[in-house]
Amino acid sequence: PRGANAISNANERNHHAHIPECNIALLGLRGSGKSALTVKFLTKRFISEYDPNLEDTYASEEVVDHIPVMVKVMDTADQDGPVACERYLYWAHAFMVIYSIDNKRSFEGCQLYLDVLSRHIKESRHDYPVLLLGNKLDIERYRQVSKTEGLSLATTYGCFFHEVSACQDFEAVQMVFHEAVRQVRRE
Ligand code: GDP
Ligand code: MG
């Protein structure tokens, strides 16, 4: 993929840093835009074609509220809903559950992930932050999931909610990743 060089450069730059880590796992059905959001956050660029089977973890040294943090992002690549969840459940400090606002099925898929996460939170007795994100806000004209529905699902599971676009402004995408860091710090 075209974004890979920029990502590995970022990894090399961060290789020797000794600062607190914040591990964020991106979950959601295929096609919701997890890889596009990951690449946007890491490189400020929108990559429209990304290998749908590629699952990897990337690192970026960030400064959130004037405090440095090593943000690690696991861009998961489940085929069709949650399987073998241990790989991120026991790794992540925060979870982003992502759907595409133009795809009702991707929204329904979020419920599966939110159920897995709420069970994990109950069992581990640790209140890991969960952020529900509606992606592809730029194609609002094809919207199938209203903002109210998104907000309502987030309220049911007690999580943060925001709508974003991987191909519009970087600041909004950066904001949700930084919000995840803030919520982890509050734990
Ligand atoms: P993933 O399977 O969740 O990793 O999804 P991808 O990041 O591979 O994105 C799936 C498809 O949606 C690709 O064709 C992307 O170009 C497209 N896509 C991702 N994010 C956006 C977005 O914010 N807006 C639009 N219009 N397309 C997007
Ligand atoms: Mg992907």
Short mmCIF file of C-alpha atoms and ligand atoms in Angstrom, two decimals:
data_model
loop_
_atom_site.label_atom_id
_atom_site.label_comp_id
_atom_site.label_asym_id
_atom_site.label_seq_id
_atom_site.Cartn_x
_atom_site.Cartn_y
_atom_site.Cartn_z
CA PRO A 1 0.00 0.00 0.00
CA ARG A 2 1.09 3.55 -0.74
CA GLY A 3 0.96 4.64 2.91
CA ALA A 4 3.29 1.94 4.17
CA ASN A 5 6.55 3.90 3.82
CA ALA A 6 5.31 6.86 5.78
CA ILE A 7 4.09 4.51 8.48
CA SER A 8 7.34 2.60 8.85
CA ASN A 9 9.27 5.89 8.92
CA ALA A 10 7.07 6.99 11.80
CA ASN A 11 7.81 3.70 13.53
CA GLU A 12 11.55 4.17 13.16
CA ARG A 13 11.44 7.69 14.52
CA ASN A 14 9.62 6.42 17.57
CA HIS A 15 11.77 3.39 18.10
CA HIS A 16 13.86 4.69 20.96
CA ALA A 17 11.27 6.75 22.79
CA HIS A 18 10.57 5.95 26.46
CA ILE A 19 7.23 7.53 27.10
CA PRO A 20 3.88 6.16 28.29
CA GLU A 21 2.03 3.99 25.80
CA CYS A 22 -1.61 4.06 24.84
CA ASN A 23 -2.82 1.09 22.83
CA ILE A 24 -5.92 1.66 20.73
CA ALA A 25 -7.67 -1.16 18.82
CA LEU A 26 -9.88 -0.29 15.84
CA LEU A 27 -12.80 -2.68 15.44
CA GLY A 28 -15.69 -2.96 13.03
CA LEU A 29 -16.94 -4.78 9.97
CA ARG A 30 -14.87 -4.83 6.80
CA GLY A 31 -15.31 -1.69 4.72
CA SER A 32 -16.15 0.66 7.60
CA GLY A 33 -12.88 2.55 7.09
CA LYS A 34 -10.64 1.35 9.92
CA SER A 35 -7.52 1.31 7.72
CA ALA A 36 -8.37 4.65 6.10
CA LEU A 37 -8.77 6.27 9.54
CA THR A 38 -5.54 4.67 10.79
CA VAL A 39 -3.58 5.92 7.78
CA LYS A 40 -5.18 9.37 8.04
CA PHE A 41 -4.20 9.66 11.69
CA LEU A 42 -0.64 8.49 11.02
CA THR A 43 0.10 10.32 7.76
CA LYS A 44 -2.61 13.02 7.40
CA ARG A 45 -3.39 11.48 4.02
CA PHE A 46 -6.37 9.56 2.69
CA ILE A 47 -5.49 6.22 1.13
CA SER A 48 -8.52 5.04 -0.84
CA GLU A 49 -7.30 1.50 -1.58
CA TYR A 50 -5.96 -0.49 1.33
CA ASP A 51 -5.49 -4.28 1.53
CA PRO A 52 -8.66 -5.41 3.37
CA ASN A 53 -6.87 -8.46 4.84
CA LEU A 54 -3.93 -6.52 6.25
CA GLU A 55 -3.95 -6.37 10.03
CA ASP A 56 -1.10 -4.52 11.67
CA THR A 57 -0.10 -2.32 14.57
CA TYR A 58 1.48 1.10 14.10
CA ALA A 59 3.02 3.60 16.49
CA SER A 60 3.05 7.37 16.58
CA GLU A 61 4.54 9.69 19.15
CA GLU A 62 1.85 12.22 19.99
CA VAL A 63 1.49 15.14 22.36
CA VAL A 64 -1.93 15.23 23.99
CA ASP A 65 -2.69 18.14 26.34
CA HIS A 66 1.03 18.99 26.37
CA ILE A 67 1.99 15.48 27.57
CA PRO A 68 3.86 13.09 25.24
CA VAL A 69 2.40 9.66 24.64
CA MET A 70 3.26 6.74 22.33
CA VAL A 71 0.00 5.91 20.62
CA LYS A 72 -0.15 2.39 19.22
CA VAL A 73 -2.93 1.63 16.81
CA MET A 74 -4.05 -1.91 15.98
CA ASP A 75 -5.88 -1.79 12.66
CA THR A 76 -7.81 -5.08 12.85
CA ALA A 77 -9.10 -6.92 9.78
CA ASP A 78 -11.88 -9.30 10.81
CA GLN A 79 -13.74 -10.87 7.89
CA ASP A 80 -17.22 -10.58 9.31
CA GLY A 81 -17.62 -9.70 12.96
CA PRO A 82 -15.65 -10.46 16.12
CA VAL A 83 -13.44 -13.59 16.12
CA ALA A 84 -10.32 -14.46 18.14
CA CYS A 85 -10.82 -11.27 20.14
CA GLU A 86 -8.10 -12.06 22.70
CA ARG A 87 -5.48 -10.53 20.42
CA TYR A 88 -6.86 -7.06 21.06
CA LEU A 89 -8.85 -7.52 24.28
CA TYR A 90 -5.66 -8.19 26.27
CA TRP A 91 -3.60 -5.61 24.41
CA ALA A 92 -5.69 -2.45 24.09
CA HIS A 93 -6.21 0.31 26.64
CA ALA A 94 -9.05 1.76 24.55
CA PHE A 95 -11.29 0.58 21.73
CA MET A 96 -12.73 2.37 18.71
CA VAL A 97 -15.77 0.67 17.19
CA ILE A 98 -16.33 1.95 13.68
CA TYR A 99 -19.20 1.84 11.20
CA SER A 100 -19.87 3.57 7.94
CA ILE A 101 -22.82 5.98 8.03
CA ASP A 102 -23.82 4.85 4.51
CA ASN A 103 -24.11 1.20 5.56
CA LYS A 104 -26.75 -0.03 7.98
CA ARG A 105 -25.13 -3.48 8.20
CA SER A 106 -21.85 -2.01 9.39
CA PHE A 107 -23.81 -0.22 12.14
CA GLU A 108 -25.47 -3.47 13.18
CA GLY A 109 -22.01 -5.05 13.26
CA CYS A 110 -20.97 -2.50 15.91
CA GLN A 111 -23.43 -4.01 18.33
CA LEU A 112 -21.55 -7.35 18.13
CA TYR A 113 -18.29 -5.61 19.03
CA LEU A 114 -19.88 -3.50 21.75
CA ASP A 115 -21.31 -6.68 23.32
CA VAL A 116 -17.88 -8.36 23.28
CA LEU A 117 -16.34 -5.25 24.85
CA SER A 118 -18.96 -4.82 27.56
CA ARG A 119 -18.51 -8.49 28.54
CA HIS A 120 -14.73 -7.99 28.64
CA ILE A 121 -15.08 -4.85 30.76
CA LYS A 122 -17.36 -6.66 33.20
CA GLU A 123 -15.05 -9.68 33.47
CA SER A 124 -11.82 -7.71 33.81
CA ARG A 125 -13.45 -5.21 36.19
CA HIS A 126 -11.66 -2.42 34.38
CA ASP A 127 -13.56 0.35 32.66
CA TYR A 128 -11.70 0.45 29.32
CA PRO A 129 -12.83 3.44 27.22
CA VAL A 130 -14.89 2.60 24.15
CA LEU A 131 -15.50 5.14 21.37
CA LEU A 132 -18.21 4.60 18.77
CA LEU A 133 -17.40 6.29 15.46
CA GLY A 134 -19.59 6.81 12.41
CA ASN A 135 -17.20 7.18 9.46
CA LYS A 136 -17.61 8.53 5.87
CA LEU A 137 -19.35 11.74 6.94
CA ASP A 138 -18.28 13.17 3.55
CA ILE A 139 -20.91 10.99 1.81
CA GLU A 140 -23.74 12.17 3.99
CA ARG A 141 -26.03 12.10 0.92
CA TYR A 142 -25.91 8.28 1.06
CA ARG A 143 -26.55 8.15 4.79
CA GLN A 144 -28.39 5.06 6.08
CA VAL A 145 -27.67 5.57 9.78
CA SER A 146 -28.87 8.79 11.39
CA LYS A 147 -26.76 10.65 13.89
CA THR A 148 -29.51 10.04 16.45
CA GLU A 149 -29.22 6.26 15.97
CA GLY A 150 -25.46 6.46 16.47
CA LEU A 151 -25.81 8.58 19.57
CA SER A 152 -28.50 6.31 20.95
CA LEU A 153 -26.33 3.17 20.54
CA ALA A 154 -23.42 4.98 22.20
CA THR A 155 -25.65 6.04 25.09
CA THR A 156 -26.86 2.44 25.56
CA TYR A 157 -23.27 1.26 25.96
CA GLY A 158 -22.09 4.36 27.80
CA CYS A 159 -19.49 5.32 25.21
CA PHE A 160 -18.26 8.44 23.45
CA PHE A 161 -19.75 9.07 20.00
CA HIS A 162 -18.51 11.07 17.05
CA GLU A 163 -18.94 11.17 13.28
CA VAL A 164 -15.80 11.54 11.17
CA SER A 165 -14.46 11.21 7.65
CA ALA A 166 -11.14 9.68 6.68
CA CYS A 167 -11.00 11.83 3.55
CA GLN A 168 -11.81 15.22 5.04
CA ASP A 169 -10.00 17.30 7.68
CA PHE A 170 -7.21 15.66 9.62
CA GLU A 171 -7.98 17.59 12.82
CA ALA A 172 -11.31 15.82 13.40
CA VAL A 173 -9.65 12.41 13.01
CA GLN A 174 -6.75 13.40 15.25
CA MET A 175 -9.27 14.68 17.81
CA VAL A 176 -10.94 11.28 18.26
CA PHE A 177 -7.59 9.49 18.72
CA HIS A 178 -6.53 12.12 21.24
CA GLU A 179 -9.88 11.78 22.99
CA ALA A 180 -9.15 8.05 23.40
CA VAL A 181 -5.82 8.95 25.06
CA ARG A 182 -7.58 11.41 27.39
CA GLN A 183 -10.11 8.79 28.42
CA VAL A 184 -7.37 6.23 29.10
CA ARG A 185 -5.53 8.77 31.26
CA ARG A 186 -8.69 9.32 33.27
CA GLU A 187 -8.92 5.62 34.13
P1 GDP B 1 -11.61 -1.36 6.62
O1 GDP B 1 -11.98 -2.67 6.00
O2 GDP B 1 -12.49 -1.05 7.80
O3 GDP B 1 -10.16 -1.23 6.94
O4 GDP B 1 -11.98 -0.23 5.54
P2 GDP B 1 -10.99 0.57 4.55
O5 GDP B 1 -10.22 1.58 5.29
O6 GDP B 1 -10.23 -0.39 3.72
O7 GDP B 1 -12.06 1.35 3.66
C1 GDP B 1 -13.06 0.64 2.91
C2 GDP B 1 -13.49 1.47 1.73
O8 GDP B 1 -14.12 2.66 2.17
C3 GDP B 1 -12.32 1.92 0.84
O9 GDP B 1 -12.75 1.91 -0.49
C4 GDP B 1 -12.05 3.34 1.29
O10 GDP B 1 -11.54 4.12 0.25
C5 GDP B 1 -13.44 3.82 1.68
N1 GDP B 1 -13.40 4.81 2.76
C6 GDP B 1 -12.80 4.70 3.96
N2 GDP B 1 -13.02 5.81 4.70
C7 GDP B 1 -13.78 6.63 3.96
C8 GDP B 1 -14.35 7.92 4.17
O11 GDP B 1 -14.22 8.56 5.22
N3 GDP B 1 -15.09 8.43 3.14
C9 GDP B 1 -15.29 7.77 1.98
N4 GDP B 1 -16.02 8.37 1.03
N5 GDP B 1 -14.76 6.56 1.73
C10 GDP B 1 -14.02 5.99 2.71
MG MG B 2 -8.58 -2.59 6.80
#
